[in-house]
């Protein structure tokens, strides 16, 4: 309906633009109440509505033989055979973690777990991807400490192992850290729970923790950039209680064993607002809530505060009326609230009552269906020049190796992962520190391989290549442990989308991801977008973090990165051209962040991945490691450290062998290092499928590393450098 | 062997224990919710790891007052073997079945990794499949495992042969380097006077399967399964 421009606009549109406010007026045909405006504001925030990103996200492949449920629900669901389903998603908690690192990170973990068990899955593993500012920035140490402590504090308590992750440092994150948390759960494929409401008259039931005044407008806060007042936003950060979450998991899973639940949705961003609106919206129904009945831990809360609170550990469900008493009993056992706060209606309206007064009466569908969608202007990122190896100075290999292995981006993360319980549940087959974590399934036969990856410096230099590379790196890491890559979840972390160059990064990364996912038959089943990661106009390096899930039919066949026995052949699969543009060698040794990133050849990735998996399944390999950050020599050093065993490396003397420093440290894609007792068989198998494979050395009995017969470094010195950096940095020794 | 595993609100390693017991005895242990006042007739009672009551107040302090604990204490007094692991050990200390307390790790951080563990005494139901002096590799996963008791209590424990395990280096050296969390005299696990109650911080249940890195903990469950068959 046509509406005249409002005579009187509220001074504070709560983050909505003038145009968006006009749209609200058109939908309601009148001015919104304070509560109604709050509801529109959070539901139409970037965080909840994906208004800048949806157009591009739609281009990603989301279907496949094994996809049971793609994006749009609380999490993605894939079929992993034998009637089992894996349910997983990654989600960011960047803004709150920067403001309050412990609680921000902790509630990030709590929130993503709820997304997964909401769908009927028991969470079996957590992972995380973290980005911090330059180590020398005064805030970095405190953020690392708080975030790691928060992730551990929450995950350890709920008893879900944190099995993997990645952490990097770069000055572009000085004002905006990234905290992306991923949860993987396990359910029966025929017992998945969705959020679509059904059955007018059915009771709407609130379970879990009480509602307080924490996190009000958290979603809106996360949809804007920071300025120097970031710290003042602390009241918008939620406070987590992992003990309550643990009880909530057990109570919900117990209830899910019955037929009581019609639909269920966790109260995450935008709390009671988004859960009630999404449920009713998906079911084409109305919903009426008596807010006086909402369990509250503070007195005098207004309708606005109740609807916008982001208090944690809460769920909303619609139950079959005849099952309410039984549900009540289960939640009583766990001493959790379980209260009927309203009912579904046929009106199509969200009606909220507080103290007997109607505080909101608004149509449900337009809130979600008519949310603004933007086709934001974007500018492609200019291509960077290719840097020739000859134009990059050559450094002594031993010195370069030691420098790289002790650099912030390659140093051991033991200090982090030892603070996470990665063993609880007793099924962690591959622990943190390898290519991918492997978690055994309860049938003791199958396993899931899990990994998160992203190389933001590649994405900044060439978004399309970077987006592609993030996907293929997860594909390689899963393949390297013998798992068949099945599907991914993505966490798109970018700056302000209203700037065309940032939007150009987003568009480029999505395009690269699309190409990779299609070529590798590796669909996206869930994800999250975090924009406005900027402070005072300074954007982060773009980070499309990819969480990959792979399936091992026989978990006993998996291999890790550790060298096993002396005298085994070391073989590289994939060609080394010595690509130094955007390499860590160029950055750490030469102080240059320059050039085009290494190109990705999707056909080769697919072929090499399949080859490696087949050889692992055939029991031909004793160890396998993908070659990524730092290049070949770094990968070999990591394998040596893991196995506590040295190697003799021989540089090929071919005409096309690149200069030594480029051969050792180039970051060419599509490569794996494998070891085998029978190296000849590996070479033959590789050559049979047309893969490039070359024997480059052998493992040693002792701890020496040699290059063409000359001693490079001892394992002991290498370990001291590699393990030393992070603990001494955190202890303020560096 | 019939075993009961007590589940408190916040327990999280109850299934790890159930699996370990099944691997050794072939029998499924029974889970008992903490609000029960009675226990079935069992040969073994286990208090598992986790964060009972979120570790709020003090680790194990609230769980020690759960209704089921009166019955656990009664059975322990009758000589029924009781094993408390991690949070279970903390609960045993808080309930008075074992002396001492568990403080925050000396590093002030949660620690999850395999540690060296030296078997001190093999003359118990729990440790008889080991030899005194054996060096095991068993994971720890705790933030508050730093065992503390006054010197007199420590002397009594040592004098009566009630120190079950000590933290040590991979080579078996009982020293500061091998002390995972700052525990007094490197103590990782202790018995009661009758040696039918064992409390320990490391997780033997997570070291019972070769696929998961170590089987150092399996003899403990094998010993129980054999003696209580």
mmCIF file of N, CA and C in Angstrom, chain B residues 84-136:
data_model
loop_
_atom_site.group_PDB
_atom_site.id
_atom_site.type_symbol
_atom_site.label_atom_id
_atom_site.label_comp_id
_atom_site.label_asym_id
_atom_site.label_seq_id
_atom_site.Cartn_x
_atom_site.Cartn_y
_atom_site.Cartn_z
ATOM 1 N N UNK B 84 37.106 -43.076 40.803
ATOM 2 C CA UNK B 84 36.739 -41.707 40.422
ATOM 3 C C UNK B 84 37.811 -41.146 39.506
ATOM 4 N N UNK B 85 37.406 -40.739 38.312
ATOM 5 C CA UNK B 85 38.361 -40.219 37.344
ATOM 6 C C UNK B 85 38.094 -38.737 37.109
ATOM 7 N N UNK B 86 39.160 -37.926 37.192
ATOM 8 C CA UNK B 86 39.063 -36.509 36.884
ATOM 9 C C UNK B 86 38.032 -35.829 37.778
ATOM 10 N N UNK B 87 36.902 -35.389 37.238
ATOM 11 C CA UNK B 87 35.884 -34.792 38.083
ATOM 12 C C UNK B 87 35.423 -35.790 39.154
ATOM 13 N N UNK B 88 35.454 -37.072 38.825
ATOM 14 C CA UNK B 88 35.109 -38.108 39.799
ATOM 15 C C UNK B 88 36.067 -38.109 40.977
ATOM 16 N N UNK B 89 37.354 -37.904 40.696
ATOM 17 C CA UNK B 89 38.366 -37.805 41.752
ATOM 18 C C UNK B 89 38.077 -36.572 42.619
ATOM 19 N N UNK B 90 37.759 -35.467 41.952
ATOM 20 C CA UNK B 90 37.458 -34.235 42.689
ATOM 21 C C UNK B 90 36.258 -34.437 43.607
ATOM 22 N N UNK B 91 35.258 -35.173 43.111
ATOM 23 C CA UNK B 91 34.060 -35.430 43.924
ATOM 24 C C UNK B 91 34.410 -36.330 45.113
ATOM 25 N N UNK B 92 35.267 -37.332 44.878
ATOM 26 C CA UNK B 92 35.674 -38.226 45.974
ATOM 27 C C UNK B 92 36.388 -37.435 47.071
ATOM 28 N N UNK B 93 37.214 -36.484 46.673
ATOM 29 C CA UNK B 93 37.912 -35.656 47.662
ATOM 30 C C UNK B 93 36.922 -34.768 48.412
ATOM 31 N N UNK B 94 35.999 -34.158 47.658
ATOM 32 C CA UNK B 94 35.027 -33.265 48.293
ATOM 33 C C UNK B 94 34.084 -34.019 49.220
ATOM 34 N N UNK B 95 33.839 -35.290 48.930
ATOM 35 C CA UNK B 95 32.889 -36.050 49.754
ATOM 36 C C UNK B 95 33.601 -36.709 50.931
ATOM 37 N N UNK B 96 34.908 -36.550 51.008
ATOM 38 C CA UNK B 96 35.640 -37.089 52.145
ATOM 39 C C UNK B 96 36.077 -38.537 51.995
ATOM 40 N N UNK B 97 35.788 -39.151 50.849
ATOM 41 C CA UNK B 97 36.222 -40.538 50.666
ATOM 42 C C UNK B 97 37.729 -40.622 50.439
ATOM 43 N N UNK B 98 38.292 -39.537 49.943
ATOM 44 C CA UNK B 98 39.742 -39.460 49.778
ATOM 45 C C UNK B 98 40.215 -38.126 50.365
ATOM 46 N N UNK B 99 41.447 -38.084 50.847
ATOM 47 C CA UNK B 99 41.948 -36.843 51.429
ATOM 48 C C UNK B 99 42.484 -35.884 50.367
ATOM 49 N N UNK B 100 42.588 -34.619 50.720
ATOM 50 C CA UNK B 100 43.198 -33.630 49.834
ATOM 51 C C UNK B 100 42.191 -32.939 48.943
ATOM 52 N N UNK B 101 42.704 -32.020 48.118
ATOM 53 C CA UNK B 101 41.859 -31.296 47.166
ATOM 54 C C UNK B 101 42.608 -31.135 45.852
ATOM 55 N N UNK B 102 41.881 -30.771 44.809
ATOM 56 C CA UNK B 102 42.481 -30.514 43.506
ATOM 57 C C UNK B 102 42.381 -29.015 43.229
ATOM 58 N N UNK B 103 43.535 -28.398 43.051
ATOM 59 C CA UNK B 103 43.590 -26.956 42.800
ATOM 60 C C UNK B 103 43.749 -26.689 41.302
ATOM 61 N N UNK B 104 43.666 -25.412 40.955
ATOM 62 C CA UNK B 104 43.912 -25.009 39.567
ATOM 63 C C UNK B 104 45.332 -25.401 39.157
ATOM 64 N N UNK B 105 45.469 -25.880 37.927
ATOM 65 C CA UNK B 105 46.787 -26.263 37.416
ATOM 66 C C UNK B 105 47.798 -25.143 37.631
ATOM 67 N N UNK B 106 49.035 -25.531 37.877
ATOM 68 C CA UNK B 106 50.074 -24.531 38.119
ATOM 69 C C UNK B 106 50.200 -23.579 36.927
ATOM 70 N N UNK B 107 49.948 -24.076 35.717
ATOM 71 C CA UNK B 107 50.052 -23.233 34.509
ATOM 72 C C UNK B 107 48.864 -22.291 34.372
ATOM 73 N N UNK B 108 47.869 -22.470 35.206
ATOM 74 C CA UNK B 108 46.607 -21.717 35.168
ATOM 75 C C UNK B 108 45.797 -22.008 33.908
ATOM 76 N N UNK B 109 46.212 -23.029 33.168
ATOM 77 C CA UNK B 109 45.509 -23.346 31.931
ATOM 78 C C UNK B 109 44.976 -24.768 31.957
ATOM 79 N N UNK B 110 43.907 -24.983 31.194
ATOM 80 C CA UNK B 110 43.419 -26.333 30.955
ATOM 81 C C UNK B 110 44.501 -27.078 30.167
ATOM 82 N N UNK B 111 44.695 -28.354 30.482
ATOM 83 C CA UNK B 111 45.708 -29.141 29.760
ATOM 84 C C UNK B 111 45.073 -30.401 29.207
ATOM 85 N N UNK B 112 45.207 -30.600 27.904
ATOM 86 C CA UNK B 112 44.772 -31.860 27.300
ATOM 87 C C UNK B 112 45.933 -32.418 26.509
ATOM 88 N N UNK B 113 46.541 -33.478 27.013
ATOM 89 C CA UNK B 113 47.608 -34.165 26.285
ATOM 90 C C UNK B 113 47.941 -35.460 27.012
ATOM 91 N N UNK B 114 48.678 -36.326 26.343
ATOM 92 C CA UNK B 114 49.138 -37.523 27.028
ATOM 93 C C UNK B 114 50.270 -37.162 27.980
ATOM 94 N N UNK B 115 50.225 -37.729 29.172
ATOM 95 C CA UNK B 115 51.305 -37.485 30.139
ATOM 96 C C UNK B 115 51.923 -38.827 30.522
ATOM 97 N N UNK B 116 53.143 -38.746 31.040
ATOM 98 C CA UNK B 116 53.775 -39.933 31.606
ATOM 99 C C UNK B 116 53.194 -40.188 32.982
ATOM 100 N N UNK B 117 52.969 -41.450 33.288
ATOM 101 C CA UNK B 117 52.359 -41.823 34.567
ATOM 102 C C UNK B 117 53.126 -43.023 35.106
ATOM 103 N N UNK B 118 53.648 -42.880 36.310
ATOM 104 C CA UNK B 118 54.405 -43.987 36.902
ATOM 105 C C UNK B 118 53.524 -44.732 37.887
ATOM 106 N N UNK B 119 53.488 -46.056 37.732
ATOM 107 C CA UNK B 119 52.712 -46.882 38.658
ATOM 108 C C UNK B 119 53.517 -47.029 39.936
ATOM 109 N N UNK B 120 52.923 -46.645 41.063
ATOM 110 C CA UNK B 120 53.634 -46.714 42.338
ATOM 111 C C UNK B 120 53.414 -48.046 43.040
ATOM 112 N N UNK B 121 52.181 -48.517 43.011
ATOM 113 C CA UNK B 121 51.867 -49.754 43.729
ATOM 114 C C UNK B 121 50.959 -50.644 42.889
ATOM 115 N N UNK B 122 51.331 -51.901 42.830
ATOM 116 C CA UNK B 122 50.524 -52.819 42.032
ATOM 117 C C UNK B 122 49.705 -53.741 42.923
ATOM 118 N N UNK B 123 49.685 -53.455 44.243
ATOM 119 C CA UNK B 123 48.970 -54.351 45.162
ATOM 120 C C UNK B 123 47.555 -53.856 45.428
ATOM 121 N N UNK B 124 46.854 -53.482 44.356
ATOM 122 C CA UNK B 124 45.446 -53.117 44.520
ATOM 123 C C UNK B 124 44.634 -53.783 43.420
ATOM 124 N N UNK B 125 43.351 -53.825 43.674
ATOM 125 C CA UNK B 125 42.418 -54.370 42.695
ATOM 126 C C UNK B 125 42.555 -53.671 41.344
ATOM 127 N N UNK B 126 42.852 -52.371 41.417
ATOM 128 C CA UNK B 126 42.895 -51.556 40.200
ATOM 129 C C UNK B 126 44.209 -51.692 39.441
ATOM 130 N N UNK B 127 45.295 -51.877 40.177
ATOM 131 C CA UNK B 127 46.621 -51.760 39.557
ATOM 132 C C UNK B 127 47.361 -53.088 39.484
ATOM 133 N N UNK B 128 46.679 -54.188 39.772
ATOM 134 C CA UNK B 128 47.431 -55.437 39.882
ATOM 135 C C UNK B 128 47.900 -55.994 38.538
ATOM 136 N N UNK B 129 47.390 -55.453 37.445
ATOM 137 C CA UNK B 129 47.901 -55.884 36.135
ATOM 138 C C UNK B 129 49.158 -55.109 35.733
ATOM 139 N N UNK B 130 49.512 -54.105 36.522
ATOM 140 C CA UNK B 130 50.746 -53.351 36.279
ATOM 141 C C UNK B 130 51.834 -53.864 37.215
ATOM 142 N N UNK B 131 53.073 -53.480 36.911
ATOM 143 C CA UNK B 131 54.155 -53.666 37.864
ATOM 144 C C UNK B 131 54.521 -52.301 38.422
ATOM 145 N N UNK B 132 54.864 -52.274 39.697
ATOM 146 C CA UNK B 132 55.335 -51.018 40.272
ATOM 147 C C UNK B 132 56.519 -50.541 39.431
ATOM 148 N N UNK B 133 56.499 -49.266 39.086
ATOM 149 C CA UNK B 133 57.588 -48.729 38.272
ATOM 150 C C UNK B 133 57.262 -48.655 36.793
ATOM 151 N N UNK B 134 56.171 -49.306 36.362
ATOM 152 C CA UNK B 134 55.754 -49.202 34.951
ATOM 153 C C UNK B 134 55.503 -47.728 34.600
ATOM 154 N N UNK B 135 55.882 -47.355 33.383
ATOM 155 C CA UNK B 135 55.613 -45.998 32.918
ATOM 156 C C UNK B 135 54.524 -46.045 31.846
ATOM 157 N N UNK B 136 53.419 -45.369 32.114
ATOM 158 C CA UNK B 136 52.276 -45.395 31.195
ATOM 159 C C UNK B 136 52.177 -44.069 30.452
#
